[in-house]
Amino acid sequence: MRSVTLSSGERVPALGIGTWRMGERRAARAEEIATLRLAIELGVTLVDTAEMYGDGKTEALVGEAIAGRRDEVFLVSKVYPHNATREGTGSACERSLQRLRTDRIDLYLLHWRGDVPLAETLEAFLTLQQQGKIRYFGVSNFDLADMQELWELPGARAVATDQVLYNLTRRSAESALMPWLGERHIPVMAYSPLEQGRLAQHRELIALARRDGMSPAQAALAWLLAHDDVIAIPKSGNRERLKENLGALDHALSPAQLRELDRLFPKPRRPQPLEML
Ligand code: NAP
């Protein structure tokens, strides 16, 4: 498995697995659990979840799937902005820990910026870190101005990632945010790397990928993995598609392929605000 280095020096897989919408349908549950277990076996050990997903049902499913293999997993979860107060963050984290059946979350993110002052959330993250309940903290859906504001707060420079919408069709993070993060060696975690599955249906991407012996999902992921310091977290609750996605690692894109993808999916000419889903 290719890895990305966090500012602490710890290495995490460049390809993880997302879990949004898992645990919501009874009929899909067994396959979702089997997929998460297979992911761990295959080295896709970074698992991204959130208290929001399925109102806690997703974390519960993740907890069941990783039971007995907790130490192999780099577990990422997120606190709702409205819970991210000085006391609320600790209580939300406790609830997540219970559902996840663990005593620690490896990386705990503020899901998006809300009305709670950042300093308060940060204080709560640092307390949780001292208590050993979280190992690292980070943010999600933060644009450059939010990151710059965070950066000036005491303790903030240990921020481990900014998880943002980033894929071939959503490149707004590239204009200002990613260079700023790159200078500070803060990896980006790319969510919805398959544009929620839509990239697998993209006609021109299908043609390009087929010609080069890939599936469109593999091409979309290989493009993300061609960037240093980008972690991609495609969600699949299906073992075959998980294996397909993992296959992206076997396709290092050539400069010519990257140029072709740039022509098909141009990066914005002017800086644009970060999009979110
Ligand atoms: P995504 O990973 O881009 O796409 C997931 C969809 O694509 C699912 O419907 C999945 O269906 C399908 N899929 C997966 N592999 C495929 C393949 N090889 N071929 C065709 N279809 C495939 O979208 P996402 O779930 O929105 O994003 C990934 C993760 O990022 C989430 O699960 C979540 O953990 C995180 N996220 C975070 C935020 C945030 O605000 N921080 C927002 C959105 C997402 P199957 O499951 O049936 O395979």
mmCIF file of C-alpha atoms and ligand atoms in Angstrom:
data_model
loop_
_atom_site.group_PDB
_atom_site.id
_atom_site.type_symbol
_atom_site.label_atom_id
_atom_site.label_comp_id
_atom_site.label_asym_id
_atom_site.label_seq_id
_atom_site.Cartn_x
_atom_site.Cartn_y
_atom_site.Cartn_z
ATOM 1 C CA MET A 1 0.000 0.000 0.000
ATOM 2 C CA ARG A 2 1.303 3.466 -0.885
ATOM 3 C CA SER A 3 1.372 5.772 2.089
ATOM 4 C CA VAL A 4 1.155 9.448 2.934
ATOM 5 C CA THR A 5 3.106 10.905 5.840
ATOM 6 C CA LEU A 6 1.311 12.982 8.455
ATOM 7 C CA SER A 7 3.145 15.944 9.996
ATOM 8 C CA SER A 8 3.790 13.750 13.077
ATOM 9 C CA GLY A 9 5.811 11.413 10.835
ATOM 10 C CA GLU A 10 3.224 8.637 11.018
ATOM 11 C CA ARG A 11 2.402 7.017 7.686
ATOM 12 C CA VAL A 12 -1.165 6.261 6.679
ATOM 13 C CA PRO A 13 -2.492 4.515 3.557
ATOM 14 C CA ALA A 14 -2.949 6.782 0.515
ATOM 15 C CA LEU A 15 -6.083 4.805 -0.306
ATOM 16 C CA GLY A 16 -8.682 4.400 2.416
ATOM 17 C CA ILE A 17 -12.376 3.568 2.455
ATOM 18 C CA GLY A 18 -15.367 5.857 3.059
ATOM 19 C CA THR A 19 -18.533 4.706 4.792
ATOM 20 C CA TRP A 20 -21.231 7.310 4.093
ATOM 21 C CA ARG A 21 -24.580 5.504 3.588
ATOM 22 C CA MET A 22 -23.293 2.226 5.032
ATOM 23 C CA GLY A 23 -25.392 0.748 7.819
ATOM 24 C CA GLU A 24 -28.581 2.338 6.511
ATOM 25 C CA ARG A 25 -30.056 -0.658 4.682
ATOM 26 C CA ARG A 26 -30.594 -3.956 6.437
ATOM 27 C CA ALA A 27 -30.278 -5.918 3.188
ATOM 28 C CA ALA A 28 -26.843 -4.426 2.477
ATOM 29 C CA ARG A 29 -25.408 -4.862 5.973
ATOM 30 C CA ALA A 30 -23.674 -8.247 5.599
ATOM 31 C CA GLU A 31 -21.953 -7.246 2.362
ATOM 32 C CA GLU A 32 -20.886 -3.879 3.846
ATOM 33 C CA ILE A 33 -19.309 -5.591 6.853
ATOM 34 C CA ALA A 34 -17.629 -8.160 4.598
ATOM 35 C CA THR A 35 -16.298 -5.301 2.435
ATOM 36 C CA LEU A 36 -14.818 -3.437 5.402
ATOM 37 C CA ARG A 37 -13.193 -6.651 6.663
ATOM 38 C CA LEU A 38 -11.768 -7.417 3.239
ATOM 39 C CA ALA A 39 -10.484 -3.838 3.031
ATOM 40 C CA ILE A 40 -8.445 -4.372 6.203
ATOM 41 C CA GLU A 41 -7.091 -7.671 4.872
ATOM 42 C CA LEU A 42 -6.037 -5.992 1.642
ATOM 43 C CA GLY A 43 -4.279 -3.114 3.403
ATOM 44 C CA VAL A 44 -7.008 -0.482 2.965
ATOM 45 C CA THR A 45 -6.849 0.193 6.671
ATOM 46 C CA LEU A 46 -7.816 3.879 6.790
ATOM 47 C CA VAL A 47 -11.570 3.928 7.489
ATOM 48 C CA ASP A 48 -13.473 7.212 7.316
ATOM 49 C CA THR A 49 -16.764 7.662 9.120
ATOM 50 C CA ALA A 50 -18.730 10.325 11.064
ATOM 51 C CA GLU A 51 -21.285 10.646 13.832
ATOM 52 C CA MET A 52 -23.615 12.117 11.193
ATOM 53 C CA TYR A 53 -23.680 9.045 8.939
ATOM 54 C CA GLY A 54 -26.893 7.112 9.425
ATOM 55 C CA ASP A 55 -27.394 8.983 12.723
ATOM 56 C CA GLY A 56 -24.749 6.792 14.333
ATOM 57 C CA LYS A 57 -25.729 3.592 12.523
ATOM 58 C CA THR A 58 -22.668 3.807 10.284
ATOM 59 C CA GLU A 59 -20.249 4.104 13.205
ATOM 60 C CA ALA A 60 -21.977 1.108 14.813
ATOM 61 C CA LEU A 61 -21.487 -0.914 11.631
ATOM 62 C CA VAL A 62 -17.832 0.128 11.442
ATOM 63 C CA GLY A 63 -17.420 -0.899 15.099
ATOM 64 C CA GLU A 64 -18.814 -4.323 14.323
ATOM 65 C CA ALA A 65 -16.669 -4.718 11.200
ATOM 66 C CA ILE A 66 -13.371 -3.804 12.862
ATOM 67 C CA ALA A 67 -13.974 -5.677 16.129
ATOM 68 C CA GLY A 68 -10.924 -7.820 16.857
ATOM 69 C CA ARG A 69 -8.821 -5.935 14.281
ATOM 70 C CA ARG A 70 -8.899 -2.457 15.800
ATOM 71 C CA ASP A 71 -5.117 -2.152 16.014
ATOM 72 C CA GLU A 72 -4.745 -2.616 12.258
ATOM 73 C CA VAL A 73 -7.085 0.275 11.469
ATOM 74 C CA PHE A 74 -6.476 4.020 11.233
ATOM 75 C CA LEU A 75 -9.931 5.188 12.257
ATOM 76 C CA VAL A 76 -11.215 8.616 11.197
ATOM 77 C CA SER A 77 -14.450 10.084 12.525
ATOM 78 C CA LYS A 78 -16.048 13.519 12.634
ATOM 79 C CA VAL A 79 -17.947 15.700 15.045
ATOM 80 C CA TYR A 80 -20.980 17.692 13.915
ATOM 81 C CA PRO A 81 -20.337 21.463 13.993
ATOM 82 C CA HIS A 82 -23.271 21.987 16.378
ATOM 83 C CA ASN A 83 -21.715 19.506 18.813
ATOM 84 C CA ALA A 84 -18.245 21.016 18.544
ATOM 85 C CA THR A 85 -18.400 23.125 21.719
ATOM 86 C CA ARG A 86 -15.958 22.835 24.651
ATOM 87 C CA GLU A 87 -18.144 20.222 26.423
ATOM 88 C CA GLY A 88 -20.159 18.954 23.452
ATOM 89 C CA THR A 89 -17.102 17.716 21.579
ATOM 90 C CA GLY A 90 -16.092 15.438 24.457
ATOM 91 C CA SER A 91 -19.612 14.011 24.782
ATOM 92 C CA ALA A 92 -19.914 13.454 21.009
ATOM 93 C CA CYS A 93 -16.539 11.726 21.009
ATOM 94 C CA GLU A 94 -17.611 9.438 23.871
ATOM 95 C CA ARG A 95 -20.730 8.432 21.935
ATOM 96 C CA SER A 96 -18.653 7.742 18.820
ATOM 97 C CA LEU A 97 -16.163 5.665 20.834
ATOM 98 C CA GLN A 98 -19.004 3.552 22.203
ATOM 99 C CA ARG A 99 -20.530 2.952 18.790
ATOM 100 C CA LEU A 100 -17.115 2.223 17.303
ATOM 101 C CA ARG A 101 -16.372 -0.154 20.233
ATOM 102 C CA THR A 102 -12.970 1.356 20.824
ATOM 103 C CA ASP A 103 -11.108 3.513 23.325
ATOM 104 C CA ARG A 104 -9.574 5.860 20.750
ATOM 105 C CA ILE A 105 -10.176 7.520 17.400
ATOM 106 C CA ASP A 106 -7.002 7.968 15.357
ATOM 107 C CA LEU A 107 -8.108 11.152 13.632
ATOM 108 C CA TYR A 108 -11.061 13.265 14.737
ATOM 109 C CA LEU A 109 -12.301 15.966 12.370
ATOM 110 C CA LEU A 110 -14.605 18.953 12.646
ATOM 111 C CA HIS A 111 -17.047 17.969 9.874
ATOM 112 C CA TRP A 112 -17.511 21.507 8.592
ATOM 113 C CA ARG A 113 -17.292 24.965 10.033
ATOM 114 C CA GLY A 114 -20.311 26.018 12.072
ATOM 115 C CA ASP A 115 -21.077 28.778 14.557
ATOM 116 C CA VAL A 116 -18.966 27.520 17.463
ATOM 117 C CA PRO A 117 -15.741 29.548 17.763
ATOM 118 C CA LEU A 118 -12.829 27.555 16.338
ATOM 119 C CA ALA A 119 -10.778 28.193 19.473
ATOM 120 C CA GLU A 120 -13.382 26.319 21.526
ATOM 121 C CA THR A 121 -13.383 23.250 19.263
ATOM 122 C CA LEU A 122 -9.607 23.257 19.151
ATOM 123 C CA GLU A 123 -9.400 23.383 22.939
ATOM 124 C CA ALA A 124 -11.751 20.412 23.126
ATOM 125 C CA PHE A 125 -9.665 18.479 20.557
ATOM 126 C CA LEU A 126 -6.477 19.162 22.533
ATOM 127 C CA THR A 127 -8.156 17.961 25.739
ATOM 128 C CA LEU A 128 -9.330 14.754 24.024
ATOM 129 C CA GLN A 129 -5.814 14.258 22.718
ATOM 130 C CA GLN A 130 -4.337 14.638 26.224
ATOM 131 C CA GLN A 131 -6.894 12.099 27.480
ATOM 132 C CA GLY A 132 -5.796 9.646 24.776
ATOM 133 C CA LYS A 133 -9.289 9.488 23.285
ATOM 134 C CA ILE A 134 -8.108 10.872 19.959
ATOM 135 C CA ARG A 135 -4.593 10.604 18.508
ATOM 136 C CA TYR A 136 -4.800 13.431 15.950
ATOM 137 C CA PHE A 137 -7.284 16.141 15.061
ATOM 138 C CA GLY A 138 -8.170 17.789 11.803
ATOM 139 C CA VAL A 139 -10.849 19.670 9.895
ATOM 140 C CA SER A 140 -13.080 19.129 6.899
ATOM 141 C CA ASN A 141 -14.536 21.468 4.275
ATOM 142 C CA PHE A 142 -12.208 24.271 5.377
ATOM 143 C CA ASP A 143 -11.290 26.706 2.632
ATOM 144 C CA LEU A 144 -8.090 28.736 2.694
ATOM 145 C CA ALA A 145 -9.413 31.573 4.895
ATOM 146 C CA ASP A 146 -10.702 29.084 7.491
ATOM 147 C CA MET A 147 -7.343 27.281 7.513
ATOM 148 C CA GLN A 148 -5.471 30.568 7.892
ATOM 149 C CA GLU A 149 -7.678 31.554 10.819
ATOM 150 C CA LEU A 150 -7.222 28.147 12.451
ATOM 151 C CA TRP A 151 -3.453 28.240 11.923
ATOM 152 C CA GLU A 152 -3.060 31.273 14.205
ATOM 153 C CA LEU A 153 -4.722 29.599 17.210
ATOM 154 C CA PRO A 154 -2.584 28.033 19.945
ATOM 155 C CA GLY A 155 -2.018 24.336 19.285
ATOM 156 C CA ALA A 156 -3.539 24.434 15.794
ATOM 157 C CA ARG A 157 -0.341 23.715 13.901
ATOM 158 C CA ALA A 158 -0.661 20.037 14.727
ATOM 159 C CA VAL A 159 -3.735 19.891 12.443
ATOM 160 C CA ALA A 160 -3.364 16.577 10.588
ATOM 161 C CA THR A 161 -5.530 17.085 7.507
ATOM 162 C CA ASP A 162 -8.238 19.041 5.738
ATOM 163 C CA GLN A 163 -10.763 16.601 4.261
ATOM 164 C CA VAL A 164 -12.291 18.242 1.187
ATOM 165 C CA LEU A 165 -14.311 17.512 -1.923
ATOM 166 C CA TYR A 166 -11.681 16.728 -4.518
ATOM 167 C CA ASN A 167 -11.930 14.702 -7.707
ATOM 168 C CA LEU A 168 -11.491 15.147 -11.466
ATOM 169 C CA THR A 169 -14.671 17.226 -11.725
ATOM 170 C CA ARG A 170 -14.131 19.207 -8.497
ATOM 171 C CA ARG A 171 -10.762 20.872 -8.633
ATOM 172 C CA SER A 172 -11.412 24.141 -6.789
ATOM 173 C CA ALA A 173 -9.133 23.026 -3.922
ATOM 174 C CA GLU A 174 -6.165 23.194 -6.291
ATOM 175 C CA SER A 175 -6.125 26.947 -6.811
ATOM 176 C CA ALA A 176 -5.233 28.278 -3.380
ATOM 177 C CA LEU A 177 -5.988 25.770 -0.644
ATOM 178 C CA MET A 178 -3.780 22.881 -1.744
ATOM 179 C CA PRO A 179 -0.628 24.961 -2.336
ATOM 180 C CA TRP A 180 -1.040 26.471 1.146
ATOM 181 C CA LEU A 181 -1.513 23.025 2.729
ATOM 182 C CA GLY A 182 1.365 21.613 0.692
ATOM 183 C CA GLU A 183 3.777 24.271 1.959
ATOM 184 C CA ARG A 184 2.905 23.181 5.490
ATOM 185 C CA HIS A 185 3.038 19.432 4.712
ATOM 186 C CA ILE A 186 -0.606 18.980 5.640
ATOM 187 C CA PRO A 187 -2.083 16.136 3.553
ATOM 188 C CA VAL A 188 -5.434 16.584 1.851
ATOM 189 C CA MET A 189 -8.020 13.876 2.299
ATOM 190 C CA ALA A 190 -10.078 13.734 -0.903
ATOM 191 C CA TYR A 191 -13.710 12.868 -0.266
ATOM 192 C CA SER A 192 -16.191 11.766 -2.947
ATOM 193 C CA PRO A 193 -13.212 10.819 -5.125
ATOM 194 C CA LEU A 194 -15.595 9.126 -7.587
ATOM 195 C CA GLU A 195 -18.019 12.085 -7.492
ATOM 196 C CA GLN A 196 -20.375 9.735 -5.625
ATOM 197 C CA GLY A 197 -20.129 7.145 -8.393
ATOM 198 C CA ARG A 198 -20.880 9.570 -11.247
ATOM 199 C CA LEU A 199 -17.316 9.423 -12.582
ATOM 200 C CA ALA A 200 -17.801 5.708 -13.246
ATOM 201 C CA GLN A 201 -20.536 6.720 -15.747
ATOM 202 C CA HIS A 202 -18.575 9.516 -17.439
ATOM 203 C CA ARG A 203 -18.479 8.691 -21.153
ATOM 204 C CA GLU A 204 -15.114 10.227 -22.045
ATOM 205 C CA LEU A 205 -13.464 8.914 -18.894
ATOM 206 C CA ILE A 206 -14.786 5.423 -19.684
ATOM 207 C CA ALA A 207 -13.255 5.609 -23.176
ATOM 208 C CA LEU A 208 -9.888 6.885 -21.953
ATOM 209 C CA ALA A 209 -9.735 4.334 -19.131
ATOM 210 C CA ARG A 210 -10.715 1.377 -21.332
ATOM 211 C CA ARG A 211 -8.075 2.267 -23.879
ATOM 212 C CA ASP A 212 -5.439 2.168 -21.145
ATOM 213 C CA GLY A 213 -6.695 -1.018 -19.478
ATOM 214 C CA MET A 214 -8.401 0.585 -16.504
ATOM 215 C CA SER A 215 -11.943 1.066 -15.318
ATOM 216 C CA PRO A 216 -13.159 4.681 -15.080
ATOM 217 C CA ALA A 217 -13.155 4.456 -11.261
ATOM 218 C CA GLN A 218 -9.543 3.273 -11.360
ATOM 219 C CA ALA A 219 -8.580 6.164 -13.642
ATOM 220 C CA ALA A 220 -10.277 8.692 -11.325
ATOM 221 C CA LEU A 221 -8.494 7.245 -8.297
ATOM 222 C CA ALA A 222 -5.151 6.873 -10.071
ATOM 223 C CA TRP A 223 -5.342 10.596 -10.908
ATOM 224 C CA LEU A 224 -5.782 11.441 -7.215
ATOM 225 C CA LEU A 225 -3.038 9.021 -6.202
ATOM 226 C CA ALA A 226 -0.662 10.677 -8.653
ATOM 227 C CA HIS A 227 -0.638 13.668 -6.282
ATOM 228 C CA ASP A 228 1.754 13.559 -3.343
ATOM 229 C CA ASP A 229 0.081 14.184 -0.017
ATOM 230 C CA VAL A 230 -3.421 13.226 -1.159
ATOM 231 C CA ILE A 231 -5.358 10.473 0.596
ATOM 232 C CA ALA A 232 -8.396 9.186 -1.324
ATOM 233 C CA ILE A 233 -11.316 7.605 0.511
ATOM 234 C CA PRO A 234 -13.690 6.054 -2.041
ATOM 235 C CA LYS A 235 -16.728 4.436 -0.483
ATOM 236 C CA SER A 236 -17.828 1.018 -1.566
ATOM 237 C CA GLY A 237 -19.982 -1.435 0.287
ATOM 238 C CA ASN A 238 -19.258 -4.104 -2.295
ATOM 239 C CA ARG A 239 -16.233 -6.416 -2.277
ATOM 240 C CA GLU A 240 -15.812 -6.509 -6.054
ATOM 241 C CA ARG A 241 -15.821 -2.740 -6.371
ATOM 242 C CA LEU A 242 -13.446 -2.444 -3.406
ATOM 243 C CA LYS A 243 -10.963 -4.716 -5.226
ATOM 244 C CA GLU A 244 -11.470 -2.721 -8.410
ATOM 245 C CA ASN A 245 -10.732 0.518 -6.547
ATOM 246 C CA LEU A 246 -7.632 -0.966 -4.964
ATOM 247 C CA GLY A 247 -6.477 -1.843 -8.483
ATOM 248 C CA ALA A 248 -5.986 1.905 -9.074
ATOM 249 C CA LEU A 249 -2.672 1.543 -7.251
ATOM 250 C CA ASP A 250 -1.388 -0.639 -10.092
ATOM 251 C CA HIS A 251 -1.855 2.164 -12.606
ATOM 252 C CA ALA A 252 0.710 4.904 -12.132
ATOM 253 C CA LEU A 253 -0.387 7.490 -14.707
ATOM 254 C CA SER A 254 2.163 8.734 -17.223
ATOM 255 C CA PRO A 255 2.687 12.473 -17.852
ATOM 256 C CA ALA A 256 0.816 12.027 -21.171
ATOM 257 C CA GLN A 257 -2.179 10.412 -19.416
ATOM 258 C CA LEU A 258 -2.182 13.192 -16.822
ATOM 259 C CA ARG A 259 -2.149 15.844 -19.570
ATOM 260 C CA GLU A 260 -5.063 14.106 -21.269
ATOM 261 C CA LEU A 261 -7.056 14.068 -18.040
ATOM 262 C CA ASP A 262 -6.244 17.755 -17.558
ATOM 263 C CA ARG A 263 -7.718 18.480 -20.979
ATOM 264 C CA LEU A 264 -10.869 16.454 -20.229
ATOM 265 C CA PHE A 265 -11.299 17.864 -16.733
ATOM 266 C CA PRO A 266 -9.622 21.282 -16.743
ATOM 267 C CA LYS A 267 -8.691 22.899 -13.500
ATOM 268 C CA PRO A 268 -10.532 26.192 -12.823
ATOM 269 C CA ARG A 269 -8.890 29.195 -14.488
ATOM 270 C CA ARG A 270 -9.649 31.529 -11.616
ATOM 271 C CA PRO A 271 -9.699 30.753 -7.895
ATOM 272 C CA GLN A 272 -13.085 29.421 -6.856
ATOM 273 C CA PRO A 273 -14.518 28.880 -3.401
ATOM 274 C CA LEU A 274 -14.214 25.317 -2.154
ATOM 275 C CA GLU A 275 -17.276 23.267 -3.031
ATOM 276 C CA MET A 276 -18.792 20.828 -0.582
ATOM 277 C CA LEU A 277 -21.351 18.008 -0.688
HETATM 278 P P1 NAP B 1 -17.550 8.312 -3.647
HETATM 279 O O1 NAP B 1 -16.612 7.542 -2.828
HETATM 280 O O2 NAP B 1 -17.039 9.251 -4.675
HETATM 281 O O3 NAP B 1 -18.559 7.334 -4.395
HETATM 282 C C1 NAP B 1 -19.264 6.342 -3.713
HETATM 283 C C2 NAP B 1 -20.310 5.757 -4.668
HETATM 284 O O4 NAP B 1 -19.653 5.184 -5.789
HETATM 285 C C3 NAP B 1 -21.139 4.677 -4.043
HETATM 286 O O5 NAP B 1 -22.433 4.769 -4.575
HETATM 287 C C4 NAP B 1 -20.467 3.380 -4.515
HETATM 288 O O6 NAP B 1 -21.407 2.350 -4.605
HETATM 289 C C5 NAP B 1 -19.975 3.785 -5.887
HETATM 290 N N1 NAP B 1 -18.745 3.091 -6.278
HETATM 291 C C6 NAP B 1 -17.670 2.776 -5.505
HETATM 292 N N2 NAP B 1 -16.715 2.173 -6.235
HETATM 293 C C7 NAP B 1 -17.193 2.097 -7.502
HETATM 294 C C8 NAP B 1 -16.670 1.576 -8.696
HETATM 295 N N3 NAP B 1 -15.465 0.997 -8.739
HETATM 296 N N4 NAP B 1 -17.432 1.664 -9.826
HETATM 297 C C9 NAP B 1 -18.653 2.224 -9.785
HETATM 298 N N5 NAP B 1 -19.195 2.747 -8.671
HETATM 299 C C10 NAP B 1 -18.477 2.686 -7.526
HETATM 300 O O7 NAP B 1 -18.556 9.164 -2.750
HETATM 301 P P2 NAP B 1 -18.756 9.448 -1.199
HETATM 302 O O8 NAP B 1 -19.267 8.267 -0.484
HETATM 303 O O9 NAP B 1 -19.557 10.708 -1.115
HETATM 304 O O10 NAP B 1 -17.284 9.851 -0.679
HETATM 305 C C11 NAP B 1 -16.396 8.925 -0.101
HETATM 306 C C12 NAP B 1 -16.329 9.093 1.408
HETATM 307 O O11 NAP B 1 -15.886 10.392 1.758
HETATM 308 C C13 NAP B 1 -17.697 8.982 2.103
HETATM 309 O O12 NAP B 1 -18.172 7.669 2.150
HETATM 310 C C14 NAP B 1 -17.385 9.616 3.423
HETATM 311 O O13 NAP B 1 -16.685 8.699 4.247
HETATM 312 C C15 NAP B 1 -16.501 10.785 2.980
HETATM 313 N N6 NAP B 1 -17.244 12.057 2.763
HETATM 314 C C16 NAP B 1 -16.952 13.118 3.570
HETATM 315 C C17 NAP B 1 -17.640 14.320 3.396
HETATM 316 C C18 NAP B 1 -17.317 15.490 4.304
HETATM 317 O O14 NAP B 1 -18.064 16.470 4.319
HETATM 318 N N7 NAP B 1 -16.220 15.428 5.025
HETATM 319 C C19 NAP B 1 -18.607 14.461 2.395
HETATM 320 C C20 NAP B 1 -18.847 13.372 1.568
HETATM 321 C C21 NAP B 1 -18.155 12.179 1.751
HETATM 322 P P3 NAP B 1 -21.177 0.924 -3.875
HETATM 323 O O15 NAP B 1 -20.998 1.188 -2.417
HETATM 324 O O16 NAP B 1 -22.408 0.188 -4.196
HETATM 325 O O17 NAP B 1 -19.944 0.321 -4.513
#
